[in-house]
XYZ file of C-alpha atoms in Angstrom:
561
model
C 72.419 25.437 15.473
C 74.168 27.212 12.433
C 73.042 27.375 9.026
C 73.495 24.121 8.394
C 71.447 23.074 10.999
C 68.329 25.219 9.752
C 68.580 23.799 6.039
C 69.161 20.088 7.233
C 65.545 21.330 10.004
C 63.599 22.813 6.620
C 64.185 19.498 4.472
C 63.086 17.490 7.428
C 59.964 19.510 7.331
C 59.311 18.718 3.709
C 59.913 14.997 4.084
C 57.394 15.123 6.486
C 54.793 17.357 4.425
C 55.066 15.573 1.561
C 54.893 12.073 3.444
C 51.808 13.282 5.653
C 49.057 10.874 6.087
C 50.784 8.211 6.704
C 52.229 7.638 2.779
C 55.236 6.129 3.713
C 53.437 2.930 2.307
C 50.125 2.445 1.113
C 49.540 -0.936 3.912
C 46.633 0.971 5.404
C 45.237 1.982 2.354
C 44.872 -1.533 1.042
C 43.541 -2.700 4.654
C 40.924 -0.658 4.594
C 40.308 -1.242 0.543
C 40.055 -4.832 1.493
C 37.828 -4.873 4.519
C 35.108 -2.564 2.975
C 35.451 -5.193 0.182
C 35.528 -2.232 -2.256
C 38.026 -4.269 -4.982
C 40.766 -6.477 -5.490
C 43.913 -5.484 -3.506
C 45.882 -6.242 -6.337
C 45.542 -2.694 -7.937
C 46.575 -0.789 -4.794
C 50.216 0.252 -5.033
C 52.892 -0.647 -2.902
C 54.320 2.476 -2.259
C 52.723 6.394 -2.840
C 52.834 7.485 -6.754
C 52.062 10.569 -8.202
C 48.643 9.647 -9.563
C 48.605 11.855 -12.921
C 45.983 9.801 -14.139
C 43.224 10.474 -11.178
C 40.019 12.583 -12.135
C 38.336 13.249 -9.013
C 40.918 12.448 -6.348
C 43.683 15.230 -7.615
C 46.757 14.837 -5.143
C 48.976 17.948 -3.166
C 52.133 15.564 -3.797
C 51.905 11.527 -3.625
C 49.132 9.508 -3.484
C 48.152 5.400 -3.324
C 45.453 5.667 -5.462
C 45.165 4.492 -9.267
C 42.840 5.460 -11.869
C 40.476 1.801 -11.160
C 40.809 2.510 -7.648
C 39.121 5.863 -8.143
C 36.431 3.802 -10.018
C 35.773 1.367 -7.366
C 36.034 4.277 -4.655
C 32.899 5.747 -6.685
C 30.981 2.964 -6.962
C 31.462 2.265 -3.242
C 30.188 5.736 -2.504
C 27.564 5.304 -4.237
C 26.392 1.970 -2.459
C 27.346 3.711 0.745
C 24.342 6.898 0.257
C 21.962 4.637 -0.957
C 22.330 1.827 1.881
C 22.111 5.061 4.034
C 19.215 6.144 2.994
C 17.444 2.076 3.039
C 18.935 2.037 6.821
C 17.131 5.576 7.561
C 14.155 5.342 6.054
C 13.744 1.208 7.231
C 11.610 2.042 10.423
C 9.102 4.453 8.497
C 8.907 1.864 5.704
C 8.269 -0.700 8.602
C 5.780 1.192 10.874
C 3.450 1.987 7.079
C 4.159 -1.753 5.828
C 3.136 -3.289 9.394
C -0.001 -0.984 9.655
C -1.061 -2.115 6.122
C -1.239 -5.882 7.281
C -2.516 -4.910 10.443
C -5.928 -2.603 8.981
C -6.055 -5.883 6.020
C -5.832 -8.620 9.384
C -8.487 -6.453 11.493
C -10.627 -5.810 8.867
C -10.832 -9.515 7.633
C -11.685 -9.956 11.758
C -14.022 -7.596 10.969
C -15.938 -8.772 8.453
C -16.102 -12.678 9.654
C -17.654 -11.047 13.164
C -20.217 -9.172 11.020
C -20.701 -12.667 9.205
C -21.257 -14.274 12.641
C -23.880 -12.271 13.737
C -25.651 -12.505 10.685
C -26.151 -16.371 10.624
C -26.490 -15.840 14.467
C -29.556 -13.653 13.739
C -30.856 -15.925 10.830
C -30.650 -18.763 13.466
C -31.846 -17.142 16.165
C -35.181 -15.641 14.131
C -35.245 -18.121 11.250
C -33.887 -21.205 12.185
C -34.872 -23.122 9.654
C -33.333 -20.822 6.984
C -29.878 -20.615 9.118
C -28.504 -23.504 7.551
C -29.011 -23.415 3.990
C -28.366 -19.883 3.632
C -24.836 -19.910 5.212
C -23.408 -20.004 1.935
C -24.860 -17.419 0.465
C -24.278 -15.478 3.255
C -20.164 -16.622 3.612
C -19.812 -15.827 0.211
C -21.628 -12.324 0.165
C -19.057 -11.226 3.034
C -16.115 -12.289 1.139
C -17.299 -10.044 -1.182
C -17.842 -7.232 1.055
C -14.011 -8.288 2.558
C -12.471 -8.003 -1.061
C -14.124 -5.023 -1.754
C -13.108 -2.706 1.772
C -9.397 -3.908 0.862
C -9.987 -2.422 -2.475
C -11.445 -4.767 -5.195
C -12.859 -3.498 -7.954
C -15.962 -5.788 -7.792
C -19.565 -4.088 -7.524
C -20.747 -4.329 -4.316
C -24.098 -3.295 -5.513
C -24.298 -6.667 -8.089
C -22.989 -8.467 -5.103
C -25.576 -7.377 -2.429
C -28.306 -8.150 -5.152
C -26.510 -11.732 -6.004
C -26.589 -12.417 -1.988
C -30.177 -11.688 -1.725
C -31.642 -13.477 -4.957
C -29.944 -16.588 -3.837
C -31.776 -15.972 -0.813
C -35.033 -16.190 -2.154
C -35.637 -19.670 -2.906
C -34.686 -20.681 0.241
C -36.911 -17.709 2.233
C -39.795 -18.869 -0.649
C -39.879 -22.163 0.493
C -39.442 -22.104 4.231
C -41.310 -18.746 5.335
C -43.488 -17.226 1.633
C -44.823 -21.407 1.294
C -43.626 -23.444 4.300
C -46.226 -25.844 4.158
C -44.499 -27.320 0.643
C -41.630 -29.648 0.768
C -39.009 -28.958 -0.697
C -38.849 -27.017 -4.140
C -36.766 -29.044 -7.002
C -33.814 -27.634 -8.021
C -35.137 -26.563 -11.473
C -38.096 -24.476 -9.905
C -35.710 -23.161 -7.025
C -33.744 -21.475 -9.922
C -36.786 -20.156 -11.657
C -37.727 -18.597 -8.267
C -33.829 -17.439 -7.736
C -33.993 -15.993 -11.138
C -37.369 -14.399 -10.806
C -36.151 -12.432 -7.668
C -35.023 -8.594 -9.280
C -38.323 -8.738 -11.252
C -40.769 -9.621 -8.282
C -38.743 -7.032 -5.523
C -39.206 -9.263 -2.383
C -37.261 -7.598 -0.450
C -38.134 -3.902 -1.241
C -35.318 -1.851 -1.619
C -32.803 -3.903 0.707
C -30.315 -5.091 -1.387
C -29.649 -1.277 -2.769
C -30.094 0.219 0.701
C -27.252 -2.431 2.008
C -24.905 -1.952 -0.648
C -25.394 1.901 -0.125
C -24.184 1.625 3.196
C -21.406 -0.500 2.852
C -20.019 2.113 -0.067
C -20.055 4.723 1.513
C -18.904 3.515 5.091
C -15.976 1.684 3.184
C -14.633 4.769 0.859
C -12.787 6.436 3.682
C -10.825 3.293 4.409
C -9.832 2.043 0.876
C -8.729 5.518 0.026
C -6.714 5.096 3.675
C -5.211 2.331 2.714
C -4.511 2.937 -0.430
C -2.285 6.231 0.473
C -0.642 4.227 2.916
C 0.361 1.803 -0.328
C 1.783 4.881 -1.986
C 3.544 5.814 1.014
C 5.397 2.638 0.790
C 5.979 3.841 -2.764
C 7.422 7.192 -2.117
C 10.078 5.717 0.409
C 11.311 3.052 -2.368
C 11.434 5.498 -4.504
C 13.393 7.841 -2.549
C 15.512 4.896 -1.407
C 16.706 4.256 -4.738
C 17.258 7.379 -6.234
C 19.142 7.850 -9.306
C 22.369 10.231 -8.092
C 23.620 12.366 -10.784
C 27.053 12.399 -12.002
C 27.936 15.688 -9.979
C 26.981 14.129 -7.264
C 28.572 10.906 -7.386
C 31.746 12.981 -8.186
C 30.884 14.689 -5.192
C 30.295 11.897 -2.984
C 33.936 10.196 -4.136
C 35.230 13.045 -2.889
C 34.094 13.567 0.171
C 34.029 9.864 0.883
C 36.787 8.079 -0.045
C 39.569 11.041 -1.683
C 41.165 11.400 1.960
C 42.096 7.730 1.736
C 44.462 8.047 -1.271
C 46.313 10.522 0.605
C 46.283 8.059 3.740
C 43.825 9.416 5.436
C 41.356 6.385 6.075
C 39.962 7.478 9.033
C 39.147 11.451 8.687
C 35.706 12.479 8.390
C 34.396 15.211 6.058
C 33.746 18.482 7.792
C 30.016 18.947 8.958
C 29.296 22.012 6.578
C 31.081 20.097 3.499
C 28.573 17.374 4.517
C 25.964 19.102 4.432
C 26.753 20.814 1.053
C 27.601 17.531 -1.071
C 24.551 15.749 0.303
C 22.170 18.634 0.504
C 23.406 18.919 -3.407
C 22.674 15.050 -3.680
C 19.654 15.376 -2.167
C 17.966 18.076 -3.309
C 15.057 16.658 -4.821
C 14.265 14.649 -2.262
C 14.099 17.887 -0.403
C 11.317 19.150 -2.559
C 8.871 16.382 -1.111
C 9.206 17.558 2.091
C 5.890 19.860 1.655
C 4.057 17.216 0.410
C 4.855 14.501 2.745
C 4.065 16.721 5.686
C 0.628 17.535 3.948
C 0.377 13.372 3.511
C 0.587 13.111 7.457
C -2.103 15.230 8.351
C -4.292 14.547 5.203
C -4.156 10.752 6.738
C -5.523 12.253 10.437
C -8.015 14.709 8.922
C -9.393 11.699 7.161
C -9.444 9.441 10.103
C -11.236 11.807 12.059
C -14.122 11.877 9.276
C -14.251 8.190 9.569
C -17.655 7.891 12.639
C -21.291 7.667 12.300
C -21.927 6.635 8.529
C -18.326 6.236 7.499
C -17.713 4.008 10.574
C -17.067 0.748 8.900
C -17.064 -1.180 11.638
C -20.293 0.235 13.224
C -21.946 -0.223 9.575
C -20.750 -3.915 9.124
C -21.686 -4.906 12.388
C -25.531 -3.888 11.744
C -25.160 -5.847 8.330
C -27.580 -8.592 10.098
C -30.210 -6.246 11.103
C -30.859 -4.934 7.729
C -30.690 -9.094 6.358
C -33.555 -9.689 9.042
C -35.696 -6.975 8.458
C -35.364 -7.954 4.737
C -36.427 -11.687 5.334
C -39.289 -10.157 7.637
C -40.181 -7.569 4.514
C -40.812 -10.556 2.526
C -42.519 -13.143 5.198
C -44.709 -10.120 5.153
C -45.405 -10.096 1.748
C -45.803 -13.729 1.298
C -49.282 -13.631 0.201
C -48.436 -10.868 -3.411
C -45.595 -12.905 -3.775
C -46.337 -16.512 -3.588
C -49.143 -15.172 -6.204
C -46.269 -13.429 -8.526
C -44.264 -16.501 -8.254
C -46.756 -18.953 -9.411
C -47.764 -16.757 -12.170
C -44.037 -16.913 -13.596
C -42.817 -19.904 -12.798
C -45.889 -21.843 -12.613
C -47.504 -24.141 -9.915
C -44.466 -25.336 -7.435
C -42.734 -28.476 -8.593
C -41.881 -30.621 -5.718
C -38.873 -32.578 -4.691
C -39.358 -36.255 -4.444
C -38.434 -37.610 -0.993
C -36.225 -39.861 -2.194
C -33.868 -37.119 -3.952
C -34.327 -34.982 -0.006
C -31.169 -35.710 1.594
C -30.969 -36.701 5.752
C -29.446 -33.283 5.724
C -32.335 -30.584 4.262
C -35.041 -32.245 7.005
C -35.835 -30.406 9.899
C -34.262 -27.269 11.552
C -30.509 -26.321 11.328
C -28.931 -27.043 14.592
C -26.642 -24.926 16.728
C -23.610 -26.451 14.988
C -24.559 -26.587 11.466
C -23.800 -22.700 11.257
C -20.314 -22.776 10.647
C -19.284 -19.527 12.670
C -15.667 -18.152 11.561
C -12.895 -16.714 13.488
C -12.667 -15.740 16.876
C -13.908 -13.317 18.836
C -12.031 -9.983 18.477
C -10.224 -8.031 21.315
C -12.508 -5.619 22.037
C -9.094 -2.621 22.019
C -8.357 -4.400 18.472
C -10.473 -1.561 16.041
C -10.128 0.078 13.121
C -10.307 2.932 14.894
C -7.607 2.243 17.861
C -5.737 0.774 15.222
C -5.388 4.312 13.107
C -5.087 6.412 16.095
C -1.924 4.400 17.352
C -0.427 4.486 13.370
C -0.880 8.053 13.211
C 0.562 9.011 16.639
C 3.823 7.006 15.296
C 3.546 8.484 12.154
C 3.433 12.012 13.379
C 7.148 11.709 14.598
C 7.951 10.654 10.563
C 6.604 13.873 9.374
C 9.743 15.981 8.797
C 11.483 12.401 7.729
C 12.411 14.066 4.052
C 12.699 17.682 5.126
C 15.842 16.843 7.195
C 17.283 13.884 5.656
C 20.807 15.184 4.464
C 21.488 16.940 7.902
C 20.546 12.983 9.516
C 23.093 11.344 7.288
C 25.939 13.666 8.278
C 25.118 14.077 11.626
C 24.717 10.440 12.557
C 26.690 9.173 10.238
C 29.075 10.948 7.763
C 30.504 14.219 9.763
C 32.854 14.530 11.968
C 32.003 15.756 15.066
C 32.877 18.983 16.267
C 36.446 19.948 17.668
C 37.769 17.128 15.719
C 39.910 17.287 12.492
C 38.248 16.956 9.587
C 38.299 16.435 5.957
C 37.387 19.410 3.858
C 37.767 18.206 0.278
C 41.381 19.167 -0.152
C 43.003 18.095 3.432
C 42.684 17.919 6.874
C 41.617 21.682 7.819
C 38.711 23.852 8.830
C 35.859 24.062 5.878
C 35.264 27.685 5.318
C 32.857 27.889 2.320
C 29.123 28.933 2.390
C 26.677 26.084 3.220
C 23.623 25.964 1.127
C 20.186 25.261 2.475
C 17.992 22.089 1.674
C 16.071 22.339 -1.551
C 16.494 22.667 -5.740
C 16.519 26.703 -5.243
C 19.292 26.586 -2.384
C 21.700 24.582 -4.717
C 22.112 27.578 -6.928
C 24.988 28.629 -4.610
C 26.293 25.346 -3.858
C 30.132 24.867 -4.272
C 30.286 21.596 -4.202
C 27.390 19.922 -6.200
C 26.180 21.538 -9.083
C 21.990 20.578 -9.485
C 20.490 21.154 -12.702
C 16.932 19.754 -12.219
C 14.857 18.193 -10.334
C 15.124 14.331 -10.435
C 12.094 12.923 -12.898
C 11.467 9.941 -10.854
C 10.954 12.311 -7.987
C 8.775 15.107 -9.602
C 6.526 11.914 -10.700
C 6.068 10.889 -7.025
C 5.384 14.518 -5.933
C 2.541 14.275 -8.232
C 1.333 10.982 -6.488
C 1.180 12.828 -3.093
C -0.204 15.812 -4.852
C -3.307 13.718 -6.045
C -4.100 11.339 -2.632
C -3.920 14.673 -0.646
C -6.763 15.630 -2.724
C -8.548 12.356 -2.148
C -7.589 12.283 1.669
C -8.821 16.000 2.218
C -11.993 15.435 0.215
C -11.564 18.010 -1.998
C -12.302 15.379 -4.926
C -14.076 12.366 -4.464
C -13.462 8.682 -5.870
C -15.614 6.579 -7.666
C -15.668 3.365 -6.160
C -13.848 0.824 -8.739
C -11.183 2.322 -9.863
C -8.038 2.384 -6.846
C -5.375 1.654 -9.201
C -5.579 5.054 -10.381
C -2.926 6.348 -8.006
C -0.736 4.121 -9.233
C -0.979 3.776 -12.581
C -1.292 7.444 -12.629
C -3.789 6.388 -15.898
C -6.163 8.801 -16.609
C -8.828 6.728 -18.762
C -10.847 6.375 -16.004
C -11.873 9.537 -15.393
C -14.898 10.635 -15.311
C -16.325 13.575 -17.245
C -16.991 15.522 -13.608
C -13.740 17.125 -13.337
C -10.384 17.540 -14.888
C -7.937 14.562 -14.568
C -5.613 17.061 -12.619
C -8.075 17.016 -10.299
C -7.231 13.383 -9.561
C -10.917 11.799 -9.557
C -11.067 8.591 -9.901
C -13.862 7.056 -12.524
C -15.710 3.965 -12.505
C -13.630 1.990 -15.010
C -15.045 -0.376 -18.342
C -16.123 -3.842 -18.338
C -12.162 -5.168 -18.517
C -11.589 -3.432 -15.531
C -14.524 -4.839 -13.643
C -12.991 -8.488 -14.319
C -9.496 -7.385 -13.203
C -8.359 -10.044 -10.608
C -7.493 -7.396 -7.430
C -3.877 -6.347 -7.493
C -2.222 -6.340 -4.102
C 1.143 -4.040 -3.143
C 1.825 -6.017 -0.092
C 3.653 -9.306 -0.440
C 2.866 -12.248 0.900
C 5.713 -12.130 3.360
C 4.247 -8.940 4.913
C 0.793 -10.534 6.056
C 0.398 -14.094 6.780
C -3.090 -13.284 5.886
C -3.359 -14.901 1.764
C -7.540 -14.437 1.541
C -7.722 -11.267 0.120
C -4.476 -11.074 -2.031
C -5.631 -13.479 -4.655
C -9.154 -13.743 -5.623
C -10.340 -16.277 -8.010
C -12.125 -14.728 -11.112
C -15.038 -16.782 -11.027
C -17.139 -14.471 -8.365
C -16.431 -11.594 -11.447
C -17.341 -13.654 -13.717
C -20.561 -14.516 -12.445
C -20.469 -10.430 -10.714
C -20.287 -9.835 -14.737
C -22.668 -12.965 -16.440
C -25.515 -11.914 -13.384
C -29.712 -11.156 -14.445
C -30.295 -7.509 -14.511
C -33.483 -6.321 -13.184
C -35.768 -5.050 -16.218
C -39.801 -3.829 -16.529
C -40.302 -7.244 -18.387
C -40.104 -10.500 -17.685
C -36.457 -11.982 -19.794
C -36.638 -14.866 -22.279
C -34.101 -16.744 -20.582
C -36.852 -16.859 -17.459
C -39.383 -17.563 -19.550
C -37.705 -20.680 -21.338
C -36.672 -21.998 -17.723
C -40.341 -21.431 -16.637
C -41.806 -23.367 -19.699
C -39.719 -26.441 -19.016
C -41.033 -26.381 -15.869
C -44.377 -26.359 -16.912
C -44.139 -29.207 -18.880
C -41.810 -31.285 -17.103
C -44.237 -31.201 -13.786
């Protein structure tokens, strides 16, 4: 060959070094530029440059990238983690979101069936009374349906509200039946007299009792799976710190300014740029696990007493051995009545409509919803969310390795991109985790992200409530995720994450609902109107004495029979 031959050989080899990756043009460069629609075209050079002005992307020799084209590059690398991590975490968001509507859906079932069999009962023993007292009854089970999904509404006014309502109508068909009917003016008197007189013994306490404490388990249920929805929104959109978008650039889209649009990064480069992103997200790990089987210890606590659905479907049991309680008592109490509200004023035939004679029919009862599937429970219901749930329980503890392995890395035996060029990657690779990042070469982590820490703390506190360790008070659910404290109660330390019974402004709070209305087709329980609070709020208190408002009512009675 001669020595002319090996010099012209040697300057062939540095053409092609120095026009490796295909920079002979930057065609493919803009191609790809344009079809990821990461900027305008029109500030991709024609041919390589020497790109002086780059930050990130530093080039060997020639490059096709510009100073805005770095810019775009990070933004796009950006958009790229975080529609990664929306695209991962979409069927865990689904499977909690889906569940949500489901236990709201079965439990409305739920509670129309336990409705059902109450007028059934009131029909079936008390015909008479099944007619009239279907509103009182439909509207003290929407009540008890707003309050399992979480209102804030006292169940205990409401049970008492159900039952005084009740009275009149009890008074005059089974205390008096032999009167026609009472006049609306005396009915109220009678309605109003109920706390005071007790006609029902201790009923309306023992049936709000019941529902209480059979509901807590579910509303604290449901309300972790709410802030599980939470965590994964929150991880989806975390806030990426400028190391690591630098990072991600890098790794990402750096290899395409030298021409190199389709490497991949090396799978232990991966690892350590999005381990380094990641690392907060890391930390939840522990708690998120802990979430999962906090959520099955609970469920399997939720039988006998804390059944809800075996409690609400004896709701119409404890209704007719009230309305027995008092038949048997009519004597003391038809007495009691006519010493407060006076000698019965009755309705004048004329102002009885067709409607109040006789005994309610079959049909007047207006029976809502259909029959349930008898596989459709609460119970079958968790045990199939938890069983998917189970395979979610690592979801944050191996999150980076996901990414790169399904998505970013190469795979192995193939070339790959190792932050400089197309070679082996030869540096340490960190573990998952703030502490691990100490060593990391590529990402530099400072602190844990804020955003994160605060929804650590959110897990931290329903894990307490799930396990039992601290328990509720009934009225206050927002508390997780508010993260206020001012409803505490003076039983334990707010750290302790007990939840208090709230102040009059909460009590009137119209029910806030995390799922949206395109999650449920199911609208009854998302948007209360005030008016039952206001009433819950404006209702007679039992006292010792008889109250001047009762008395006045009583007197105009009097005087206008």
């Amino acid at each position: 060959m001669g020595m002319r031959g090996v010099l012209v050989y040697a300057v062939f080899l540095v053409f092609i070094d120095l026009c490796r990756g295909s920079l002979m043009n930057c065609n493919e460069v803009r191609q790809v530029f344009q079809m990821k629609e990461i900027g305008p075209v029109k500030s991709i050079p024609e041919t390589p440059r020497t790109g002086s002005d780059l930050q990130v992307c530093l080039p060997k020799n020639l490059t096709c990238c510009t100073k805005k084209m770095e810019e775009r590059y990070q933004v796009a690398a950006r958009r790229d983690i975080q529609n990664l991590l929306q695209i991962t975490s979409s069927s865990l968001k689904f499977l909690i979101s889906r569940n949500v509507a489901a236990f709201q859906e079965t439990v409305d079932s739920l509670v129309r069936q336990a409705e059902n069999h109450t007028h059934a009962v009131l029909l079936h023993t008390y015909r008479d009374l099944a007619g009239p007292a279907a509103a009182p009854v439909g509207e003290f089970f929407t009540d008890v349906g707003l309050f399992v999904l979480g209102s804030e509404l006292s169940l205990e006014e409401a049970s008492q509200r159900f039952f005084d309502a009740l009275f009149p109508l009890v008074y005059e068909r089974l205390v008096e039946p032999d009167l026609s009917h009472l006049s609306p003016l005396y009915a109220e008197c009678v309605r109003a007299a109920s706390r005071d007189l007790g006609p029902y013994g201790g009923a309306p306490g023992r049936l709000a009792a019941l529902i209480s404490h059979a509901s807590l388990p579910g509303r604290v249920f449901l309300q972790a799976l709410h802030l599980g929805v939470e965590v994964i929104n929150t991880t989806d959109h975390i806030q990426l710190s400028r190391e690591c978008r630098r990072g991600l650039l890098r790794m990402s889209y750096c290899p395409h300014c030298q021409g190199l649009t389709t490497s991949k990064p090396c799978m232990g480069y991966c690892l350590n740029v999005v381990r380094g992103c990641l690392a907060s997200l890391a930390e939840v790990d522990a708690h998120w696990r802990e979430f999962v089987r906090s959520l099955e210890t609970l469920s399997t606590r939720m039988h006998g007493a804390q059944d809800l659905e075996q409690v609400l479907l004896e709701v119409h049991r404890l209704v007719r051995d009230a309305v027995a309680h008092t038949q048997r008592n009519a004597l003391r109490l038809s007495a009691q009545v006519r010493r407060v509200c006076g000698h019965p004023d009755r309705q004048q035939p004329e102002q009885v409509s067709s409607g109040q004679h006789g005994s309610a029919g079959r049909d007047s009862i207006p029976l809502k919803g259909a029959v349930r599937n008898t596989d459709d429970t609460l119970s079958n219901r968790r045990k199939e969310f938890l069983s998917s749930l189970r395979l979610h329980r690592t979801f944050y503890g191996g999150l980076a390795d996901q990414l790169c392995v399904s998505d970013l890395a190469s795979g192995d035996g193939t070339a790959c991109w190792n932050g400089a060029g197309v070679a082996s990657y030869t540096l340490r690779v960190v573990g998952n985790g703030i502490k691990a990042q100490a060593e990391n070469p590529e990402v530099k982590v400072k602190e844990a992200d804020p955003m994160i820490s605060q929804v650590i703390d959110k897990l931290k506190h329903i894990n307490q409530l799930l396990q039992g360790k601290t328990i509720p008070k009934l009225g206050t659910l927002d508390q997780i995720e508010t993260g206020s404290g001012d409803g505490y109660s003076g039983d334990c330390d707010d750290e302790d994450g007990c939840w208090g019974s709230g102040n009059g402004a909460t009590e009137r709070r119209r029910i806030e609902t995390i799922l949206t209305p395109e999650n449920t087709n199911n609208h009854r329980y998302h948007h209360p109107q005030s008016k039952g609070f206001d009433q819950m709020n404006s209702s007679w208190r039992g006292t010792q004495s008889i109250p001047l408002a009762l008395v006045s009512i009583c007197v105009f009675a009097l005087f206008s029979g």
